[in-house]
């Protein structure tokens, strides 16, 4: 009788397990290096491989290339985790390719102090951190399958592989969109979001002003104890106290003025997006710096960042204004409204002239907006 064939030895998964653990530590370091506090120090992530020292004049080009490659590697890795037999060496090779090439170059580019303004750099680094987080989940799954020494076999395991792969894809697609949209797409999207928050707050204020508390009617209805409002005490506890009363004529007039002015600020956001944000010069444009009529040099990136800070602050100030009205605090409401209008006027002044420091149609419009806001 021919001798029975010996069963093949199971693959050695210890190197793969150790690799997943060391890579998790590296990912944590990468995540930490891209936190805002670390980015402000402008220190790049040190390369761990000679292949990771490649740089380009435009970090966004590097991020787009490495993200596209990472997405492709993720697809291949998911197939290795789903298709028997389990091959630790193939999985380890793929992990090393992703970590030592794609991720390291991506993180270095995101941490680069040149080629991106602070606003774009912050947006890109946040996108890279999401990619790292998603990849960490896939790495943890690889570790669990390596401990088991087999591919995903149970239906739940297979679904987990597919689900986490999808999470990595989504993070990569979001990062690619940031790179493709560029600074214009990022700031337009942010400004539209700020404007939506602003308009929602204005609408809430308007509705609150229309919900007038008829104090005299309530008192007359409940004065005889017959057919009165048995929920009067509960109404007072649950918010009637901060309703705008019919006698609060001065506060109502201030509210009407506030709503009118804030609607004008909403229109300003709309015009600003169309006439300034969508026309922001690309980094490669020859019009990245300009000179005003008095010879003052202009820096579009600096102006843009100052502008976006104000566009973000204004909705927060409107929230404070709403709180002052809800507290029936007229003095605080006046002060906060003035602050909000001042912020809007400062924003208009920052970009009153074009990015190259020249007067144009928006210059005249911004001047009229400031005058109208003061007169309202």
Short mmCIF file of C-alpha atoms in Angstrom, two decimals:
data_model
loop_
_atom_site.label_atom_id
_atom_site.label_comp_id
_atom_site.label_asym_id
_atom_site.label_seq_id
_atom_site.Cartn_x
_atom_site.Cartn_y
_atom_site.Cartn_z
CA UNK A 1 0.00 0.00 0.00
CA UNK A 2 1.29 3.49 -0.81
CA UNK A 3 2.06 5.56 2.28
CA UNK A 4 -0.56 8.00 3.35
CA UNK A 5 0.24 11.60 2.56
CA UNK A 6 0.89 13.72 5.60
CA UNK A 7 -1.43 16.68 6.10
CA UNK A 8 0.23 19.95 5.20
CA UNK A 9 1.34 22.08 8.12
CA UNK A 10 -0.78 25.14 8.79
CA UNK A 11 0.88 28.38 7.66
CA UNK A 12 2.91 30.26 10.24
CA UNK A 13 0.88 33.38 11.06
CA UNK A 14 3.16 34.75 13.79
CA UNK A 15 5.03 37.20 11.51
CA UNK A 16 1.69 38.54 10.22
CA UNK A 17 0.31 38.91 13.74
CA UNK A 18 3.42 40.82 14.81
CA UNK A 19 3.18 42.99 11.71
CA UNK A 20 -0.43 43.95 12.43
CA UNK A 21 0.49 44.93 15.98
CA UNK A 22 3.49 47.04 14.97
CA UNK A 23 1.48 48.66 12.20
CA UNK A 24 -1.26 49.62 14.64
CA UNK A 25 1.34 51.46 16.71
CA UNK A 26 2.59 53.22 13.59
CA UNK A 27 -0.96 54.25 12.64
CA UNK A 28 -1.44 55.78 16.08
CA UNK A 29 1.74 57.79 15.57
CA UNK A 30 0.51 58.93 12.16
CA UNK A 31 -2.87 59.97 13.61
CA UNK A 32 -1.14 61.96 16.34
CA UNK A 33 1.19 63.69 13.87
CA UNK A 34 -1.81 65.06 11.95
CA UNK A 35 -3.60 66.60 14.92
CA UNK A 36 -3.98 70.40 14.60
CA UNK A 37 -1.51 71.09 17.41
CA UNK A 38 1.15 68.98 15.71
CA UNK A 39 0.46 70.44 12.28
CA UNK A 40 1.09 73.93 13.58
CA UNK A 41 4.66 72.91 14.37
CA UNK A 42 5.18 72.08 10.68
CA UNK A 43 7.12 68.93 11.44
CA UNK A 44 6.80 66.21 8.85
CA UNK A 45 6.42 62.53 9.60
CA UNK A 46 9.80 60.90 9.32
CA UNK A 47 10.05 58.35 6.57
CA UNK A 48 10.43 54.73 7.53
CA UNK A 49 11.46 53.60 4.10
CA UNK A 50 13.56 55.00 1.29
CA UNK A 51 10.54 54.55 -0.97
CA UNK A 52 8.53 56.92 1.20
CA UNK A 53 10.74 59.95 0.63
CA UNK A 54 9.18 60.83 -2.72
CA UNK A 55 7.81 64.35 -2.75
CA UNK A 56 6.17 66.58 -5.34
CA UNK A 57 5.79 70.32 -5.59
CA UNK A 58 2.08 69.89 -4.94
CA UNK A 59 1.22 67.74 -1.89
CA UNK A 60 -2.31 67.26 -3.23
CA UNK A 61 -0.90 65.34 -6.20
CA UNK A 62 0.85 62.96 -3.81
CA UNK A 63 -2.28 62.52 -1.71
CA UNK A 64 -4.43 61.80 -4.76
CA UNK A 65 -1.96 59.22 -6.08
CA UNK A 66 -1.46 57.46 -2.74
CA UNK A 67 -5.18 57.45 -1.94
CA UNK A 68 -6.02 55.91 -5.30
CA UNK A 69 -3.35 53.26 -4.75
CA UNK A 70 -4.55 52.58 -1.22
CA UNK A 71 -8.09 52.04 -2.45
CA UNK A 72 -6.82 49.50 -4.97
CA UNK A 73 -4.69 47.70 -2.35
CA UNK A 74 -7.73 47.50 -0.06
CA UNK A 75 -9.71 45.69 -2.75
CA UNK A 76 -6.90 43.17 -3.23
CA UNK A 77 -6.51 42.65 0.50
CA UNK A 78 -10.22 42.00 0.98
CA UNK A 79 -10.06 39.30 -1.70
CA UNK A 80 -7.13 37.67 0.12
CA UNK A 81 -9.21 37.65 3.32
CA UNK A 82 -12.19 36.06 1.60
CA UNK A 83 -10.56 33.51 -0.74
CA UNK A 84 -9.08 30.29 0.71
CA UNK A 85 -6.46 29.19 1.42
CA UNK A 86 -5.25 31.77 3.94
CA UNK A 87 -1.84 33.02 2.80
CA UNK A 88 -0.15 35.02 5.56
CA UNK A 89 2.85 35.97 3.41
CA UNK A 90 0.66 37.47 0.68
CA UNK A 91 -1.41 39.39 3.25
CA UNK A 92 1.76 40.62 5.00
CA UNK A 93 3.24 41.80 1.70
CA UNK A 94 0.10 43.77 0.93
CA UNK A 95 0.05 45.34 4.40
CA UNK A 96 3.70 46.36 4.06
CA UNK A 97 3.07 47.92 0.64
CA UNK A 98 0.20 49.98 2.02
CA UNK A 99 1.97 51.08 5.18
CA UNK A 100 5.47 51.74 3.91
CA UNK A 101 4.43 53.36 0.64
CA UNK A 102 0.84 54.60 0.39
CA UNK A 103 0.17 55.66 3.98
CA UNK A 104 3.63 57.04 4.75
CA UNK A 105 3.71 59.18 1.61
CA UNK A 106 0.12 60.28 2.21
CA UNK A 107 0.81 61.38 5.78
CA UNK A 108 4.04 63.14 4.82
CA UNK A 109 2.21 65.09 2.12
CA UNK A 110 -0.65 66.02 4.47
CA UNK A 111 1.85 67.26 7.06
CA UNK A 112 3.84 69.26 4.53
CA UNK A 113 4.00 72.95 5.50
CA UNK A 114 4.23 74.06 1.87
CA UNK A 115 1.86 73.85 -1.08
CA UNK A 116 -1.35 74.28 0.94
CA UNK A 117 -2.80 77.07 3.01
CA UNK A 118 -3.65 76.41 6.64
CA UNK A 119 -7.35 75.97 5.88
CA UNK A 120 -6.79 73.43 3.09
CA UNK A 121 -4.10 71.68 5.09
CA UNK A 122 -6.50 71.27 8.01
CA UNK A 123 -9.20 69.86 5.75
CA UNK A 124 -6.82 67.44 4.04
CA UNK A 125 -5.27 66.24 7.29
CA UNK A 126 -8.75 65.54 8.70
CA UNK A 127 -9.51 63.48 5.59
CA UNK A 128 -6.25 61.54 5.95
CA UNK A 129 -7.04 60.85 9.62
CA UNK A 130 -10.37 59.33 8.54
CA UNK A 131 -8.52 57.10 6.07
CA UNK A 132 -6.09 56.02 8.80
CA UNK A 133 -8.97 55.26 11.15
CA UNK A 134 -10.72 53.16 8.52
CA UNK A 135 -7.53 51.33 7.64
CA UNK A 136 -6.97 50.61 11.33
CA UNK A 137 -10.30 48.79 11.46
CA UNK A 138 -9.29 46.62 8.51
CA UNK A 139 -5.92 45.98 10.14
CA UNK A 140 -7.61 44.82 13.35
CA UNK A 141 -9.73 42.39 11.31
CA UNK A 142 -6.60 41.04 9.62
CA UNK A 143 -5.12 40.44 13.06
CA UNK A 144 -8.14 38.46 14.20
CA UNK A 145 -8.13 36.28 11.07
CA UNK A 146 -4.37 35.73 11.47
CA UNK A 147 -4.94 34.56 15.04
CA UNK A 148 -7.48 32.08 13.69
CA UNK A 149 -5.22 31.11 10.80
CA UNK A 150 -8.00 31.07 8.22
CA UNK A 151 -9.87 33.31 5.82
CA UNK A 152 -13.30 34.69 6.67
CA UNK A 153 -15.54 31.62 6.54
CA UNK A 154 -18.69 32.36 8.50
CA UNK A 155 -21.21 34.63 6.83
CA UNK A 156 -20.81 37.20 9.60
CA UNK A 157 -17.04 37.30 9.03
CA UNK A 158 -17.50 37.73 5.29
CA UNK A 159 -19.93 40.58 5.82
CA UNK A 160 -17.49 42.23 8.21
CA UNK A 161 -14.72 42.09 5.59
CA UNK A 162 -17.02 43.65 2.99
CA UNK A 163 -18.34 46.26 5.40
CA UNK A 164 -14.92 47.44 6.58
CA UNK A 165 -13.65 47.44 2.99
CA UNK A 166 -16.54 49.75 2.15
CA UNK A 167 -15.62 52.04 5.04
CA UNK A 168 -12.06 52.36 3.70
CA UNK A 169 -13.39 53.04 0.19
CA UNK A 170 -15.70 55.77 1.48
CA UNK A 171 -12.88 57.45 3.40
CA UNK A 172 -10.64 57.32 0.33
CA UNK A 173 -13.39 58.71 -1.94
CA UNK A 174 -14.03 61.58 0.49
CA UNK A 175 -10.32 62.43 0.58
CA UNK A 176 -10.10 62.29 -3.21
CA UNK A 177 -13.04 64.67 -3.45
CA UNK A 178 -11.28 67.16 -1.18
CA UNK A 179 -8.22 67.03 -3.42
CA UNK A 180 -10.23 67.28 -6.62
CA UNK A 181 -12.41 70.14 -5.37
CA UNK A 182 -9.39 72.06 -4.15
CA UNK A 183 -9.56 75.06 -1.88
CA UNK A 184 -12.45 76.61 -3.82
CA UNK A 185 -14.66 73.57 -3.38
CA UNK A 186 -13.78 73.31 0.30
CA UNK A 187 -14.48 76.95 1.17
CA UNK A 188 -17.67 77.11 -0.90
CA UNK A 189 -19.02 74.00 0.82
CA UNK A 190 -18.12 75.38 4.24
CA UNK A 191 -19.62 78.80 3.51
CA UNK A 192 -22.85 77.24 2.25
CA UNK A 193 -23.04 75.24 5.47
CA UNK A 194 -22.47 78.37 7.60
CA UNK A 195 -25.17 80.20 5.62
CA UNK A 196 -27.65 77.36 6.18
CA UNK A 197 -27.01 77.49 9.93
CA UNK A 198 -27.44 81.27 9.87
CA UNK A 199 -30.76 81.12 8.01
CA UNK A 200 -32.09 78.40 10.33
CA UNK A 201 -31.28 80.58 13.34
CA UNK A 202 -32.99 83.58 11.74
CA UNK A 203 -36.10 81.53 11.02
CA UNK A 204 -36.22 80.29 14.60
CA UNK A 205 -35.95 83.86 15.88
CA UNK A 206 -38.74 84.96 13.55
CA UNK A 207 -41.03 82.13 14.71
CA UNK A 208 -40.25 82.92 18.35
CA UNK A 209 -41.26 86.53 17.77
CA UNK A 210 -44.55 85.45 16.26
CA UNK A 211 -45.36 83.27 19.29
CA UNK A 212 -46.48 86.23 21.41
CA UNK A 213 -47.53 85.47 24.98
CA UNK A 214 -51.04 86.95 25.49
CA UNK A 215 -50.66 87.59 29.20
CA UNK A 216 -53.84 89.66 29.59
CA UNK A 217 -55.98 87.10 27.83
CA UNK A 218 -54.62 84.28 29.96
CA UNK A 219 -55.25 86.26 33.17
CA UNK A 220 -58.84 87.14 32.23
CA UNK A 221 -59.62 83.56 31.25
CA UNK A 222 -58.49 82.16 34.59
CA UNK A 223 -59.60 84.98 36.90
CA UNK A 224 -62.96 83.51 37.96
CA UNK A 225 -61.66 80.02 38.52
CA UNK A 226 -64.25 78.69 36.06
CA UNK A 227 -63.09 77.39 32.74
CA UNK A 228 -59.64 78.77 33.36
CA UNK A 229 -56.40 77.33 32.10
CA UNK A 230 -55.64 74.50 34.46
CA UNK A 231 -52.22 74.15 32.85
CA UNK A 232 -51.14 77.74 33.61
CA UNK A 233 -48.54 76.69 36.18
CA UNK A 234 -47.15 74.03 33.87
CA UNK A 235 -46.95 76.53 30.98
CA UNK A 236 -44.90 78.86 33.11
CA UNK A 237 -42.53 76.07 34.09
CA UNK A 238 -42.10 74.79 30.52
CA UNK A 239 -41.25 78.04 28.78
CA UNK A 240 -44.06 80.58 28.89
CA UNK A 241 -41.83 82.81 31.01
CA UNK A 242 -39.48 83.46 28.07
CA UNK A 243 -42.17 84.19 25.51
CA UNK A 244 -42.33 87.64 24.00
CA UNK A 245 -45.19 89.45 25.73
CA UNK A 246 -47.52 91.90 24.00
CA UNK A 247 -46.18 94.64 26.22
CA UNK A 248 -42.57 94.11 25.17
CA UNK A 249 -42.82 96.60 22.31
CA UNK A 250 -39.19 97.70 22.44
CA UNK A 251 -37.90 94.15 22.49
CA UNK A 252 -40.27 93.25 19.62
CA UNK A 253 -38.96 96.20 17.59
CA UNK A 254 -35.39 95.10 18.26
CA UNK A 255 -36.30 91.57 17.19
CA UNK A 256 -37.79 92.82 13.92
CA UNK A 257 -34.67 94.88 13.27
CA UNK A 258 -32.46 91.88 14.06
CA UNK A 259 -34.34 89.59 11.68
CA UNK A 260 -34.13 92.21 8.93
CA UNK A 261 -30.40 92.71 9.37
CA UNK A 262 -29.63 89.02 9.65
CA UNK A 263 -31.53 88.30 6.44
CA UNK A 264 -29.27 90.88 4.79
CA UNK A 265 -26.26 89.01 6.16
CA UNK A 266 -27.65 85.83 4.61
CA UNK A 267 -27.82 87.60 1.24
CA UNK A 268 -24.24 88.75 1.77
CA UNK A 269 -23.12 85.13 2.21
CA UNK A 270 -24.82 84.22 -1.06
CA UNK A 271 -23.16 87.06 -2.98
CA UNK A 272 -19.82 86.36 -1.34
CA UNK A 273 -19.88 82.71 -2.39
CA UNK A 274 -20.63 83.61 -6.00
CA UNK A 275 -18.42 86.68 -6.45
CA UNK A 276 -15.43 85.89 -4.25
CA UNK A 277 -15.12 82.31 -3.04
CA UNK A 278 -15.84 80.74 -6.43
CA UNK A 279 -13.30 83.06 -8.04
CA UNK A 280 -10.46 82.36 -5.62
CA UNK A 281 -7.25 81.91 -7.67
CA UNK A 282 -5.68 78.48 -7.91
CA UNK A 283 -2.24 77.98 -6.30
CA UNK A 284 -0.67 77.84 -9.77
CA UNK A 285 -2.33 81.04 -10.94
CA UNK A 286 -0.15 84.06 -11.61
CA UNK A 287 -2.75 86.12 -9.71
CA UNK A 288 -2.01 84.59 -6.34
CA UNK A 289 -0.76 87.94 -5.06
CA UNK A 290 -1.89 91.42 -5.92
CA UNK A 291 -1.33 95.03 -5.09
CA UNK A 292 -3.91 97.59 -4.01
CA UNK A 293 -4.10 101.14 -5.36
CA UNK A 294 -1.98 102.44 -2.48
CA UNK A 295 0.74 99.86 -3.15
CA UNK A 296 -0.15 97.49 -0.30
CA UNK A 297 0.62 93.87 -1.09
CA UNK A 298 -2.30 91.45 -0.82
CA UNK A 299 -2.08 87.78 0.13
CA UNK A 300 -5.21 85.94 -1.07
CA UNK A 301 -4.62 82.91 1.16
CA UNK A 302 -4.32 85.03 4.30
CA UNK A 303 -7.40 87.04 3.36
CA UNK A 304 -9.33 83.85 2.67
CA UNK A 305 -8.48 82.35 6.04
CA UNK A 306 -9.46 85.57 7.85
CA UNK A 307 -12.71 85.62 5.91
CA UNK A 308 -13.59 82.00 6.66
CA UNK A 309 -12.94 82.54 10.38
CA UNK A 310 -15.52 85.34 10.35
CA UNK A 311 -18.03 83.38 8.25
CA UNK A 312 -17.82 80.62 10.86
CA UNK A 313 -18.05 83.03 13.81
CA UNK A 314 -21.15 84.91 12.63
CA UNK A 315 -23.62 81.99 13.04
CA UNK A 316 -22.21 81.39 16.54
CA UNK A 317 -22.82 85.05 17.38
CA UNK A 318 -26.39 84.72 16.10
CA UNK A 319 -26.89 81.80 18.49
CA UNK A 320 -25.78 84.11 21.31
CA UNK A 321 -28.23 86.73 20.02
CA UNK A 322 -31.06 84.22 20.09
CA UNK A 323 -30.18 83.26 23.66
CA UNK A 324 -30.34 86.94 24.67
CA UNK A 325 -33.81 87.27 23.17
CA UNK A 326 -35.01 84.06 24.80
CA UNK A 327 -33.81 85.46 28.13
CA UNK A 328 -35.71 88.69 27.33
CA UNK A 329 -32.43 90.54 27.85
CA UNK A 330 -32.74 93.61 25.63
CA UNK A 331 -29.35 95.14 26.46
CA UNK A 332 -27.47 91.95 25.71
CA UNK A 333 -29.48 91.46 22.50
CA UNK A 334 -28.53 94.96 21.29
CA UNK A 335 -24.88 94.38 22.09
CA UNK A 336 -24.81 90.98 20.38
CA UNK A 337 -26.62 92.27 17.30
CA UNK A 338 -24.04 95.05 16.98
CA UNK A 339 -21.27 92.48 17.31
CA UNK A 340 -22.82 90.29 14.61
CA UNK A 341 -23.19 93.23 12.21
CA UNK A 342 -19.62 94.33 12.91
CA UNK A 343 -18.36 90.84 12.04
CA UNK A 344 -20.34 90.89 8.78
CA UNK A 345 -18.98 94.33 7.88
CA UNK A 346 -15.42 93.19 8.63
CA UNK A 347 -15.94 90.19 6.36
CA UNK A 348 -17.16 92.48 3.58
CA UNK A 349 -14.18 94.80 4.05
CA UNK A 350 -11.68 91.92 3.82
CA UNK A 351 -12.81 90.99 0.30
CA UNK A 352 -14.28 94.31 -0.80
CA UNK A 353 -11.63 94.35 -3.51
CA UNK A 354 -10.79 91.42 -5.74
CA UNK A 355 -8.18 88.82 -4.82
CA UNK A 356 -5.66 90.88 -6.82
CA UNK A 357 -6.55 94.06 -4.92
CA UNK A 358 -8.64 95.68 -7.67
CA UNK A 359 -12.10 97.29 -7.57
CA UNK A 360 -14.86 95.44 -9.40
CA UNK A 361 -18.64 95.00 -9.36
CA UNK A 362 -18.58 93.29 -5.97
CA UNK A 363 -16.61 96.21 -4.53
CA UNK A 364 -19.53 98.56 -5.17
CA UNK A 365 -22.05 95.97 -3.97
CA UNK A 366 -20.12 95.39 -0.72
CA UNK A 367 -20.11 99.12 -0.04
CA UNK A 368 -23.88 99.30 -0.50
CA UNK A 369 -24.31 96.25 1.75
CA UNK A 370 -22.33 97.86 4.57
CA UNK A 371 -24.33 101.10 4.26
CA UNK A 372 -27.66 99.24 4.19
CA UNK A 373 -26.70 97.13 7.21
CA UNK A 374 -25.88 100.24 9.20
CA UNK A 375 -29.12 101.97 8.18
CA UNK A 376 -31.45 99.03 8.81
#
